[in-house]
Short mmCIF file of C-alpha atoms in Angstrom, two decimals:
data_model
loop_
_atom_site.label_atom_id
_atom_site.label_comp_id
_atom_site.label_asym_id
_atom_site.label_seq_id
_atom_site.Cartn_x
_atom_site.Cartn_y
_atom_site.Cartn_z
CA MET A 1 -20.20 -1.76 18.76
CA SER A 2 -21.78 -1.16 22.12
CA ASN A 3 -20.01 -1.75 25.41
CA PRO A 4 -19.80 -5.43 26.21
CA THR A 5 -21.74 -6.36 29.33
CA GLY A 6 -21.81 -9.69 31.14
CA VAL A 7 -20.58 -12.59 28.99
CA GLN A 8 -17.97 -11.57 26.43
CA PRO A 9 -17.37 -14.19 23.75
CA GLN A 10 -14.09 -13.29 22.04
CA PRO A 11 -14.24 -9.51 22.09
CA ALA A 12 -10.71 -9.27 20.65
CA ASP A 13 -11.74 -11.40 17.73
CA ARG A 14 -14.67 -9.16 17.03
CA ALA A 15 -12.49 -6.06 17.08
CA HIS A 16 -10.19 -7.85 14.69
CA VAL A 17 -13.01 -8.44 12.21
CA GLU A 18 -13.85 -4.75 12.15
CA THR A 19 -10.21 -3.81 11.52
CA HIS A 20 -10.20 -6.31 8.70
CA PHE A 21 -13.26 -4.76 7.14
CA GLU A 22 -11.73 -1.30 7.17
CA SER A 23 -8.26 -2.05 5.82
CA GLY A 24 -9.74 -4.71 3.56
CA GLU A 25 -9.36 -3.24 0.11
CA MET A 26 -5.69 -2.27 0.18
CA VAL A 27 -4.77 -5.56 1.82
CA ARG A 28 -6.80 -7.45 -0.74
CA ASP A 29 -4.95 -5.71 -3.57
CA ILE A 30 -1.55 -6.53 -2.05
CA VAL A 31 -2.61 -10.14 -1.55
CA ILE A 32 -3.86 -10.38 -5.15
CA GLY A 33 -0.62 -8.97 -6.56
CA LEU A 34 1.78 -10.86 -4.29
CA SER A 35 0.03 -14.24 -4.59
CA ASP A 36 0.27 -14.27 -8.35
CA GLY A 37 3.58 -12.40 -8.50
CA LEU A 38 5.33 -14.89 -6.22
CA THR A 39 3.74 -17.89 -7.93
CA VAL A 40 3.56 -17.47 -11.69
CA PRO A 41 7.02 -16.06 -12.58
CA PHE A 42 8.52 -18.61 -10.17
CA ALA A 43 6.67 -21.48 -11.85
CA LEU A 44 7.50 -20.19 -15.31
CA ALA A 45 11.22 -19.88 -14.49
CA ALA A 46 11.23 -23.34 -12.93
CA GLY A 47 9.44 -24.76 -15.96
CA LEU A 48 11.84 -23.18 -18.45
CA SER A 49 14.93 -24.17 -16.49
CA GLY A 50 13.73 -27.75 -16.78
CA ALA A 51 13.94 -27.46 -20.54
CA ILE A 52 16.40 -24.73 -21.45
CA ALA A 53 20.06 -24.55 -20.52
CA SER A 54 20.46 -20.78 -20.77
CA SER A 55 19.59 -18.85 -17.62
CA ARG A 56 19.58 -15.70 -19.79
CA ILE A 57 16.42 -16.90 -21.54
CA VAL A 58 14.85 -17.84 -18.21
CA VAL A 59 15.48 -14.31 -16.90
CA LEU A 60 14.21 -12.79 -20.14
CA ALA A 61 11.02 -14.83 -20.03
CA GLY A 62 10.58 -14.12 -16.34
CA LEU A 63 10.93 -10.35 -16.79
CA ALA A 64 8.60 -10.40 -19.80
CA GLU A 65 6.08 -12.29 -17.67
CA ILE A 66 6.40 -9.80 -14.82
CA ALA A 67 5.87 -6.89 -17.23
CA ALA A 68 2.88 -8.57 -18.87
CA GLY A 69 1.35 -9.82 -15.63
CA SER A 70 1.72 -6.59 -13.67
CA ILE A 71 0.24 -4.50 -16.49
CA ALA A 72 -2.63 -6.92 -17.12
CA MET A 73 -3.47 -7.25 -13.43
CA GLY A 74 -2.96 -3.57 -12.62
CA LEU A 75 -5.08 -2.33 -15.52
CA GLY A 76 -7.63 -5.04 -14.79
CA GLY A 77 -7.83 -3.84 -11.19
CA PHE A 78 -8.13 -0.23 -12.36
CA LEU A 79 -11.07 -1.01 -14.62
CA ALA A 80 -12.76 -3.22 -12.03
CA ALA A 81 -12.57 -0.50 -9.36
CA ARG A 82 -13.73 2.18 -11.79
CA GLY A 83 -16.57 -0.08 -12.91
CA ASP A 84 -17.66 -0.53 -9.28
CA ALA A 85 -17.64 3.23 -8.76
CA GLU A 86 -19.65 3.88 -11.92
CA HIS A 87 -22.11 1.15 -11.06
CA TYR A 88 -22.63 2.69 -7.62
CA VAL A 89 -23.20 6.18 -9.03
CA SER A 90 -25.67 5.02 -11.69
CA GLU A 91 -27.63 2.89 -9.22
CA ARG A 92 -27.68 5.78 -6.78
CA LEU A 93 -29.02 8.18 -9.40
CA ARG A 94 -31.77 5.70 -10.21
CA GLU A 95 -32.73 5.30 -6.57
CA GLU A 96 -32.77 9.09 -6.19
CA ARG A 97 -35.21 9.32 -9.09
CA GLU A 98 -37.31 6.47 -7.83
CA VAL A 99 -37.91 7.77 -4.31
CA VAL A 100 -39.38 10.83 -6.04
CA GLU A 101 -41.09 9.38 -9.11
CA ARG A 102 -42.15 5.96 -7.86
CA VAL A 103 -42.76 6.56 -4.18
CA ARG A 104 -45.33 3.75 -3.87
CA ASP A 105 -42.99 1.16 -5.38
CA GLU A 106 -40.11 2.20 -3.18
CA GLU A 107 -42.36 2.03 -0.12
CA GLU A 108 -43.43 -1.45 -1.17
CA GLU A 109 -39.78 -2.44 -1.56
CA ILE A 110 -39.05 -1.42 2.02
CA TYR A 111 -41.90 -3.62 3.23
CA GLU A 112 -40.57 -6.47 1.08
CA ILE A 113 -37.08 -6.13 2.55
CA PHE A 114 -38.47 -6.46 6.05
CA GLU A 115 -40.84 -9.29 5.09
CA GLN A 116 -37.80 -11.43 4.27
CA TYR A 117 -37.07 -11.30 8.00
CA ASP A 118 -40.68 -11.96 9.06
CA VAL A 119 -41.11 -8.33 10.14
CA PRO A 120 -44.79 -7.49 9.52
CA ARG A 121 -45.81 -4.36 7.62
CA ALA A 122 -47.18 -2.71 10.74
CA SER A 123 -43.79 -3.02 12.47
CA ALA A 124 -41.89 -1.72 9.44
CA ALA A 125 -44.19 1.26 8.92
CA PRO A 126 -42.53 3.55 11.52
CA VAL A 127 -39.12 2.96 9.89
CA LEU A 128 -40.59 3.90 6.54
CA GLU A 129 -42.12 7.05 8.00
CA ALA A 130 -38.74 8.04 9.45
CA LEU A 131 -36.92 7.39 6.16
CA LYS A 132 -39.45 9.44 4.19
CA LYS A 133 -38.55 12.49 6.25
CA ASN A 134 -35.02 12.42 4.84
CA PRO A 135 -34.82 11.34 1.17
CA THR A 136 -30.99 11.22 1.19
CA LYS A 137 -31.00 8.73 4.06
CA TRP A 138 -33.79 6.83 2.35
CA VAL A 139 -31.59 6.45 -0.74
CA ASP A 140 -28.64 5.46 1.51
CA PHE A 141 -30.87 2.81 3.05
CA MET A 142 -32.00 1.41 -0.32
CA MET A 143 -28.43 1.31 -1.65
CA ARG A 144 -27.29 -0.82 1.24
CA PHE A 145 -30.38 -2.86 2.10
CA GLU A 146 -32.06 -3.34 -1.25
CA LEU A 147 -29.04 -3.46 -3.57
CA GLY A 148 -26.28 -4.46 -1.15
CA LEU A 149 -23.95 -1.77 -2.52
CA GLU A 150 -21.44 0.26 -0.50
CA GLU A 151 -19.99 3.54 -1.69
CA PRO A 152 -16.51 2.94 -3.14
CA LYS A 153 -13.75 5.24 -1.93
CA ALA A 154 -12.63 8.07 -4.20
CA ASN A 155 -9.44 7.45 -6.23
CA ARG A 156 -9.71 3.80 -5.40
CA ALA A 157 -9.13 2.77 -9.03
CA LEU A 158 -5.66 4.31 -9.36
CA SER A 159 -4.41 3.22 -5.95
CA SER A 160 -5.79 -0.27 -6.57
CA ALA A 161 -3.98 -0.51 -9.92
CA LEU A 162 -0.66 0.68 -8.51
CA THR A 163 -0.89 -1.55 -5.44
CA ILE A 164 -1.65 -4.67 -7.47
CA ALA A 165 1.02 -3.97 -10.11
CA GLY A 166 3.68 -3.04 -7.52
CA SER A 167 2.99 -6.14 -5.46
CA TYR A 168 3.16 -8.31 -8.56
CA ILE A 169 6.54 -6.85 -9.57
CA ALA A 170 7.94 -7.15 -6.03
CA GLY A 171 6.75 -10.74 -5.75
CA GLY A 172 7.92 -11.68 -9.24
CA LEU A 173 11.48 -10.40 -8.86
CA ILE A 174 12.20 -12.68 -5.87
CA PRO A 175 12.25 -15.99 -7.81
CA LEU A 176 14.23 -14.40 -10.67
CA LEU A 177 17.10 -13.09 -8.54
CA PRO A 178 19.04 -16.40 -8.44
CA TYR A 179 18.84 -16.71 -12.23
CA MET A 180 20.30 -13.22 -12.56
CA LEU A 181 23.18 -13.94 -10.18
CA VAL A 182 24.00 -17.61 -10.87
CA SER A 183 24.82 -18.74 -14.38
CA GLU A 184 24.35 -22.44 -13.70
CA ASN A 185 20.68 -23.14 -14.32
CA LEU A 186 20.08 -26.09 -12.00
CA LEU A 187 21.73 -24.33 -9.07
CA ALA A 188 19.70 -21.19 -9.80
CA LEU A 189 16.51 -23.28 -9.87
CA LYS A 190 17.31 -24.76 -6.45
CA LEU A 191 18.09 -21.35 -4.95
CA SER A 192 14.97 -19.88 -6.56
CA ALA A 193 12.82 -22.66 -5.12
CA VAL A 194 14.26 -22.17 -1.63
CA ILE A 195 13.86 -18.40 -1.43
CA THR A 196 10.49 -18.35 -3.19
CA LEU A 197 8.92 -21.09 -1.07
CA LEU A 198 10.29 -19.29 1.99
CA ALA A 199 8.80 -16.01 0.77
CA LEU A 200 5.48 -17.75 0.02
CA GLY A 201 5.48 -19.22 3.53
CA ILE A 202 6.10 -15.85 5.18
CA PHE A 203 3.52 -14.17 2.96
CA GLY A 204 0.99 -16.94 3.63
CA ALA A 205 1.54 -16.72 7.39
CA LEU A 206 1.07 -12.92 7.40
CA LYS A 207 -2.01 -13.22 5.22
CA GLY A 208 -3.45 -15.87 7.54
CA ARG A 209 -2.93 -13.68 10.60
CA LEU A 210 -4.47 -10.71 8.86
CA ILE A 211 -7.62 -12.36 7.57
CA GLY A 212 -7.93 -14.60 10.63
CA THR A 213 -7.73 -18.09 9.08
CA GLY A 214 -4.72 -19.08 11.19
CA TRP A 215 -1.13 -18.40 10.15
CA LEU A 216 0.15 -21.97 9.88
CA ARG A 217 -2.67 -23.26 7.73
CA SER A 218 -2.45 -20.24 5.45
CA ALA A 219 1.34 -20.58 5.16
CA VAL A 220 1.08 -24.27 4.21
CA GLN A 221 -1.66 -23.56 1.64
CA THR A 222 0.28 -20.73 0.01
CA VAL A 223 3.49 -22.80 -0.22
CA LEU A 224 1.55 -25.74 -1.68
CA ILE A 225 -0.08 -23.59 -4.38
CA GLY A 226 3.28 -22.14 -5.44
CA GLY A 227 4.95 -25.55 -5.28
CA ALA A 228 2.18 -27.24 -7.26
CA ALA A 229 2.17 -24.59 -9.97
CA ALA A 230 5.97 -24.72 -10.28
CA SER A 231 6.10 -28.53 -10.28
CA VAL A 232 3.49 -28.89 -12.99
CA ALA A 233 5.12 -26.19 -15.12
CA TYR A 234 8.53 -27.88 -14.65
CA LEU A 235 7.24 -31.34 -15.57
CA LEU A 236 5.23 -30.04 -18.51
CA ALA A 237 8.23 -28.18 -19.91
CA ARG A 238 10.48 -31.24 -19.48
CA ILE A 239 7.99 -33.55 -21.18
CA LEU A 240 7.35 -31.14 -24.05
CA ASN A 241 11.05 -30.51 -24.47
CA GLY A 242 11.89 -34.22 -24.50
CA HIS A 243 9.14 -34.73 -27.03
CA ALA A 244 10.14 -31.87 -29.30
CA GLY A 245 13.91 -32.09 -28.94
CA MET B 1 -39.66 -5.85 -7.30
CA SER B 2 -43.20 -4.55 -7.19
CA ASN B 3 -45.27 -3.81 -10.27
CA PRO B 4 -44.23 -0.55 -11.88
CA THR B 5 -47.01 2.00 -11.83
CA GLY B 6 -47.09 5.40 -13.51
CA VAL B 7 -43.66 6.58 -14.59
CA GLN B 8 -41.28 3.76 -15.48
CA PRO B 9 -37.65 4.81 -15.69
CA GLN B 10 -35.76 2.06 -17.51
CA PRO B 11 -37.56 -1.03 -16.23
CA ALA B 12 -35.57 -3.24 -18.62
CA ASP B 13 -32.36 -1.89 -17.19
CA ARG B 14 -33.45 -2.69 -13.70
CA ALA B 15 -34.38 -6.26 -14.68
CA HIS B 16 -30.94 -6.52 -16.20
CA VAL B 17 -29.25 -5.53 -12.95
CA GLU B 18 -31.07 -8.25 -11.07
CA THR B 19 -30.06 -10.88 -13.63
CA HIS B 20 -26.53 -9.68 -13.31
CA PHE B 21 -26.60 -10.09 -9.56
CA GLU B 22 -27.79 -13.68 -9.81
CA SER B 23 -25.46 -15.04 -12.49
CA GLY B 24 -22.68 -12.83 -11.14
CA GLU B 25 -20.28 -15.30 -9.58
CA MET B 26 -19.83 -17.73 -12.45
CA VAL B 27 -19.54 -14.89 -14.93
CA ARG B 28 -17.02 -13.17 -12.70
CA ASP B 29 -14.90 -16.34 -12.59
CA ILE B 30 -14.97 -16.71 -16.38
CA VAL B 31 -14.07 -13.04 -16.77
CA ILE B 32 -11.18 -13.38 -14.29
CA GLY B 33 -9.79 -16.45 -16.05
CA LEU B 34 -10.27 -15.23 -19.63
CA SER B 35 -8.96 -11.71 -19.03
CA ASP B 36 -5.65 -12.93 -17.69
CA GLY B 37 -5.51 -16.02 -19.90
CA LEU B 38 -5.92 -14.01 -23.10
CA THR B 39 -3.52 -11.30 -21.95
CA VAL B 40 -0.51 -12.73 -20.11
CA PRO B 41 0.50 -15.71 -22.29
CA PHE B 42 -0.05 -13.50 -25.34
CA ALA B 43 2.18 -10.78 -23.94
CA LEU B 44 4.80 -13.29 -22.82
CA ALA B 45 4.90 -14.97 -26.24
CA ALA B 46 5.12 -11.58 -27.96
CA GLY B 47 7.89 -10.52 -25.60
CA LEU B 48 9.92 -13.66 -26.16
CA SER B 49 9.47 -13.64 -29.92
CA GLY B 50 11.01 -10.17 -29.88
CA ALA B 51 14.18 -11.66 -28.41
CA ILE B 52 14.34 -15.34 -29.33
CA ALA B 53 14.39 -16.82 -32.81
CA SER B 54 13.04 -20.25 -31.91
CA SER B 55 9.26 -20.54 -31.84
CA ARG B 56 9.71 -23.84 -29.97
CA ILE B 57 10.94 -21.94 -26.90
CA VAL B 58 8.11 -19.42 -27.23
CA VAL B 59 5.57 -22.28 -27.23
CA LEU B 60 7.34 -23.97 -24.33
CA ALA B 61 7.35 -20.80 -22.25
CA GLY B 62 3.75 -20.09 -23.18
CA LEU B 63 2.55 -23.55 -22.16
CA ALA B 64 4.56 -23.40 -18.92
CA GLU B 65 2.95 -20.03 -18.22
CA ILE B 66 -0.54 -21.39 -18.91
CA ALA B 67 0.09 -24.35 -16.58
CA ALA B 68 1.48 -22.11 -13.83
CA GLY B 69 -1.11 -19.38 -14.26
CA SER B 70 -4.15 -21.66 -14.39
CA ILE B 71 -3.04 -23.60 -11.31
CA ALA B 72 -2.14 -20.50 -9.34
CA MET B 73 -5.37 -18.72 -10.25
CA GLY B 74 -7.58 -21.80 -9.89
CA LEU B 75 -6.20 -22.77 -6.49
CA GLY B 76 -6.25 -19.14 -5.45
CA GLY B 77 -9.93 -18.95 -6.41
CA PHE B 78 -10.62 -22.20 -4.55
CA LEU B 79 -9.07 -20.92 -1.34
CA ALA B 80 -10.73 -17.51 -1.64
CA ALA B 81 -14.20 -19.06 -2.07
CA ARG B 82 -13.61 -21.54 0.77
CA GLY B 83 -12.34 -18.72 2.95
CA ASP B 84 -15.51 -16.72 2.24
CA ALA B 85 -17.66 -19.72 3.18
CA GLU B 86 -15.74 -20.34 6.41
CA HIS B 87 -15.85 -16.67 7.31
CA TYR B 88 -19.63 -16.65 6.81
CA VAL B 89 -20.13 -19.76 8.97
CA SER B 90 -17.94 -18.52 11.82
CA GLU B 91 -19.58 -15.07 11.84
CA ARG B 92 -23.00 -16.70 11.77
CA LEU B 93 -22.15 -18.94 14.74
CA ARG B 94 -21.00 -15.88 16.65
CA GLU B 95 -24.18 -13.96 15.87
CA GLU B 96 -26.25 -16.99 16.94
CA ARG B 97 -24.43 -17.01 20.29
CA GLU B 98 -24.73 -13.28 20.70
CA VAL B 99 -28.47 -12.99 20.17
CA VAL B 100 -28.74 -15.43 23.11
CA GLU B 101 -25.85 -14.43 25.37
CA ARG B 102 -25.62 -10.70 24.72
CA VAL B 103 -29.20 -9.77 23.93
CA ARG B 104 -28.82 -6.17 25.11
CA ASP B 105 -25.78 -5.53 22.93
CA GLU B 106 -27.45 -7.00 19.89
CA GLU B 107 -30.56 -4.90 20.51
CA GLU B 108 -28.35 -1.85 20.78
CA GLU B 109 -26.68 -2.76 17.49
CA ILE B 110 -30.06 -2.83 15.74
CA TYR B 111 -30.78 0.69 17.00
CA GLU B 112 -27.33 1.79 15.84
CA ILE B 113 -27.91 0.38 12.36
CA PHE B 114 -31.11 2.40 12.03
CA GLU B 115 -29.60 5.53 13.58
CA GLN B 116 -27.20 5.70 10.62
CA TYR B 117 -30.29 6.42 8.52
CA ASP B 118 -31.79 8.93 11.01
CA VAL B 119 -34.44 6.42 12.08
CA PRO B 120 -35.16 7.19 15.76
CA ARG B 121 -35.16 4.44 18.39
CA ALA B 122 -38.93 4.63 18.83
CA SER B 123 -39.47 3.91 15.12
CA ALA B 124 -36.98 1.04 15.10
CA ALA B 125 -38.43 -0.59 18.22
CA PRO B 126 -41.30 -2.46 16.45
CA VAL B 127 -38.82 -3.99 13.99
CA LEU B 128 -36.70 -5.17 16.90
CA GLU B 129 -39.73 -6.68 18.60
CA ALA B 130 -40.63 -8.58 15.42
CA LEU B 131 -37.07 -9.85 14.97
CA LYS B 132 -36.88 -11.05 18.57
CA LYS B 133 -39.81 -13.38 17.92
CA ASN B 134 -37.72 -15.34 15.42
CA PRO B 135 -34.03 -15.67 16.38
CA THR B 136 -33.06 -17.28 13.05
CA LYS B 137 -34.43 -14.29 11.12
CA TRP B 138 -32.76 -11.98 13.63
CA VAL B 139 -29.42 -13.63 12.87
CA ASP B 140 -30.16 -13.40 9.11
CA PHE B 141 -30.84 -9.71 9.58
CA MET B 142 -27.60 -9.10 11.49
CA MET B 143 -25.54 -11.03 8.94
CA ARG B 144 -26.79 -8.87 6.12
CA PHE B 145 -27.30 -5.48 7.74
CA GLU B 146 -24.66 -5.38 10.46
CA LEU B 147 -21.89 -7.37 8.77
CA GLY B 148 -22.84 -7.01 5.11
CA LEU B 149 -22.32 -10.75 4.48
CA GLU B 150 -24.34 -12.96 2.15
CA GLU B 151 -24.45 -16.72 2.38
CA PRO B 152 -22.07 -18.24 -0.20
CA LYS B 153 -23.42 -21.04 -2.37
CA ALA B 154 -22.46 -24.63 -1.52
CA ASN B 155 -19.64 -26.17 -3.60
CA ARG B 156 -18.78 -22.74 -4.83
CA ALA B 157 -15.05 -23.25 -4.13
CA LEU B 158 -14.58 -26.20 -6.50
CA SER B 159 -16.71 -24.81 -9.31
CA SER B 160 -14.97 -21.45 -8.96
CA ALA B 161 -11.53 -23.08 -9.19
CA LEU B 162 -12.42 -25.13 -12.27
CA THR B 163 -14.12 -22.21 -14.01
CA ILE B 164 -11.17 -19.88 -13.48
CA ALA B 165 -8.55 -22.46 -14.46
CA GLY B 166 -10.50 -23.66 -17.51
CA SER B 167 -11.08 -20.10 -18.73
CA TYR B 168 -7.40 -19.29 -18.26
CA ILE B 169 -6.32 -22.35 -20.31
CA ALA B 170 -8.88 -21.64 -23.05
CA GLY B 171 -7.81 -17.99 -23.23
CA GLY B 172 -4.10 -18.79 -23.09
CA LEU B 173 -4.09 -21.34 -25.92
CA ILE B 174 -5.45 -18.83 -28.46
CA PRO B 175 -2.32 -16.66 -28.70
CA LEU B 176 -0.05 -19.74 -28.74
CA LEU B 177 -1.75 -21.47 -31.68
CA PRO B 178 0.15 -19.54 -34.39
CA TYR B 179 3.50 -20.32 -32.75
CA MET B 180 2.60 -24.02 -32.81
CA LEU B 181 1.60 -23.97 -36.46
CA VAL B 182 4.01 -21.46 -38.01
CA SER B 183 7.75 -21.97 -37.61
CA GLU B 184 8.71 -18.42 -38.63
CA ASN B 185 8.61 -16.39 -35.43
CA LEU B 186 7.79 -12.94 -36.76
CA LEU B 187 4.91 -14.26 -38.86
CA ALA B 188 3.62 -16.21 -35.88
CA LEU B 189 3.80 -13.06 -33.76
CA LYS B 190 1.73 -11.11 -36.29
CA LEU B 191 -0.87 -13.88 -36.56
CA SER B 192 -0.95 -14.22 -32.77
CA ALA B 193 -1.49 -10.48 -32.34
CA VAL B 194 -4.33 -10.46 -34.88
CA ILE B 195 -6.29 -13.40 -33.48
CA THR B 196 -5.67 -12.48 -29.84
CA LEU B 197 -6.65 -8.83 -30.21
CA LEU B 198 -9.73 -10.02 -32.10
CA ALA B 199 -10.55 -12.49 -29.30
CA LEU B 200 -9.96 -9.77 -26.68
CA GLY B 201 -12.31 -7.46 -28.60
CA ILE B 202 -15.08 -10.07 -28.78
CA PHE B 203 -14.59 -11.02 -25.14
CA GLY B 204 -14.58 -7.36 -24.08
CA ALA B 205 -17.75 -6.64 -26.04
CA LEU B 206 -19.58 -9.63 -24.49
CA LYS B 207 -18.36 -8.65 -21.03
CA GLY B 208 -19.53 -5.08 -21.57
CA ARG B 209 -23.01 -6.23 -22.61
CA LEU B 210 -23.24 -8.57 -19.67
CA ILE B 211 -22.19 -6.17 -16.94
CA GLY B 212 -23.88 -3.22 -18.61
CA THR B 213 -20.95 -0.87 -19.21
CA GLY B 214 -21.56 -0.73 -22.98
CA TRP B 215 -20.03 -3.20 -25.42
CA LEU B 216 -17.88 -0.83 -27.48
CA ARG B 217 -16.19 0.85 -24.57
CA SER B 218 -15.53 -2.49 -22.90
CA ALA B 219 -14.14 -3.98 -26.13
CA VAL B 220 -11.76 -1.05 -26.62
CA GLN B 221 -10.57 -1.21 -23.01
CA THR B 222 -9.93 -4.95 -23.14
CA VAL B 223 -7.99 -4.70 -26.41
CA LEU B 224 -5.93 -1.81 -25.05
CA ILE B 225 -4.97 -3.72 -21.88
CA GLY B 226 -3.85 -6.76 -23.88
CA GLY B 227 -2.06 -4.57 -26.42
CA ALA B 228 -0.31 -2.53 -23.74
CA ALA B 229 0.85 -5.58 -21.81
CA ALA B 230 2.13 -7.27 -24.97
CA SER B 231 3.86 -4.12 -26.26
CA VAL B 232 5.68 -3.47 -23.00
CA ALA B 233 6.73 -7.12 -22.70
CA TYR B 234 7.93 -7.08 -26.31
CA LEU B 235 9.93 -3.87 -25.89
CA LEU B 236 11.38 -4.97 -22.55
CA ALA B 237 12.51 -8.29 -23.98
CA ARG B 238 14.07 -6.60 -27.03
CA ILE B 239 15.92 -4.07 -24.89
CA LEU B 240 17.17 -6.69 -22.43
CA ASN B 241 18.17 -8.98 -25.25
CA GLY B 242 20.05 -6.25 -27.09
CA HIS B 243 21.77 -5.33 -23.86
CA ALA B 244 22.72 -8.89 -22.90
CA GLY B 245 23.47 -10.26 -26.36
#
């Protein structure tokens, strides 16, 4: 960012976007874990309490779901992040070979990148000359501009896995608390709905502020997703239970 | 891609990467839905069958989980894709304003982009001159090279939501089938484990081929995640049940 001169359309907003890009990955992992953690165990517990009298079974199913969901999502996140890192390294090695072994092709690729933006070969030539003086920067350039890849942070896989799994567990325990404390299932369901929808609203509002879509809209959307998932699970369980029992 | 001349390090591999980049989004949605759909309902059913004698309740909980999970993931995918599209549009509008209202700053940003790759201002100047002749291409260039954003496809949000939800339901029904057909819970659990781990293995192998990480390694990883999630859920449910009952 250079210094703004003259007209300044929303400089704060622009600064915000850059912050977002930097803290993006950790926030994204928390959002992934919390969204599903607050929604799915809540909906499952609501669904089961529409069909089963015992709050013990609801808690059991909810905890089993939290264990299964947090492990599946955490390990999934671990493998995805490690896959990204491996993909980056292998593509980088190939580019490093190619700027040595296939110089002509790589030069042609630079021209092709610029041609997409109507930059003629003559105008792109000085850039190419500059890049050829520093093969490492040339490879950096190809990684970003030809392949659209950014270098993943080190140890991202483990921190991603733990962040997603932890957020899922934290989110999932909220809707289960009432079932652990109140033995009457219908009352527990009502309490669970109140605190979970409240938690979803707060989470949605914070998420909206953070990613810049507007807190109110984000809060409403997040509450509606959780409410819809829980309602459908509840109705489905009631219908199936009526049918089977 | 230009024509390969002389040495050709893995041209097939390179072609593969480009295919991957094009079909990437739909495949990613199927992978997201199937991974969780095959894993979480399976683990939940396994967990519950370790604690509850009635396979009716296992099926009920499993179906409630599939309903909740597919809605939560599908709507989550819908909002994420729509958010990406809105983010792209709003950033593009800003860049369009800025190349008119803050020409100097935007010029400076171009120089800064190239300076990251040790390209001196004099070498970058002809590119800037070419871009200034076509403001639309200039904005395209800034979107990709300053902000790292690519234009999302139209209607991506709805197709993403349906793909994720459908894959989750398809994946989730597989582990539940034995519980629907076999009344004896332990037998159903064994059958469920066999067919689900088999399905996870096939899915993992296909995924590995598609994204190029090697089919065997991917198959083993996918089976291990599902197995780990199910084992922990099973043990947790048994321990909690023993404790409570």
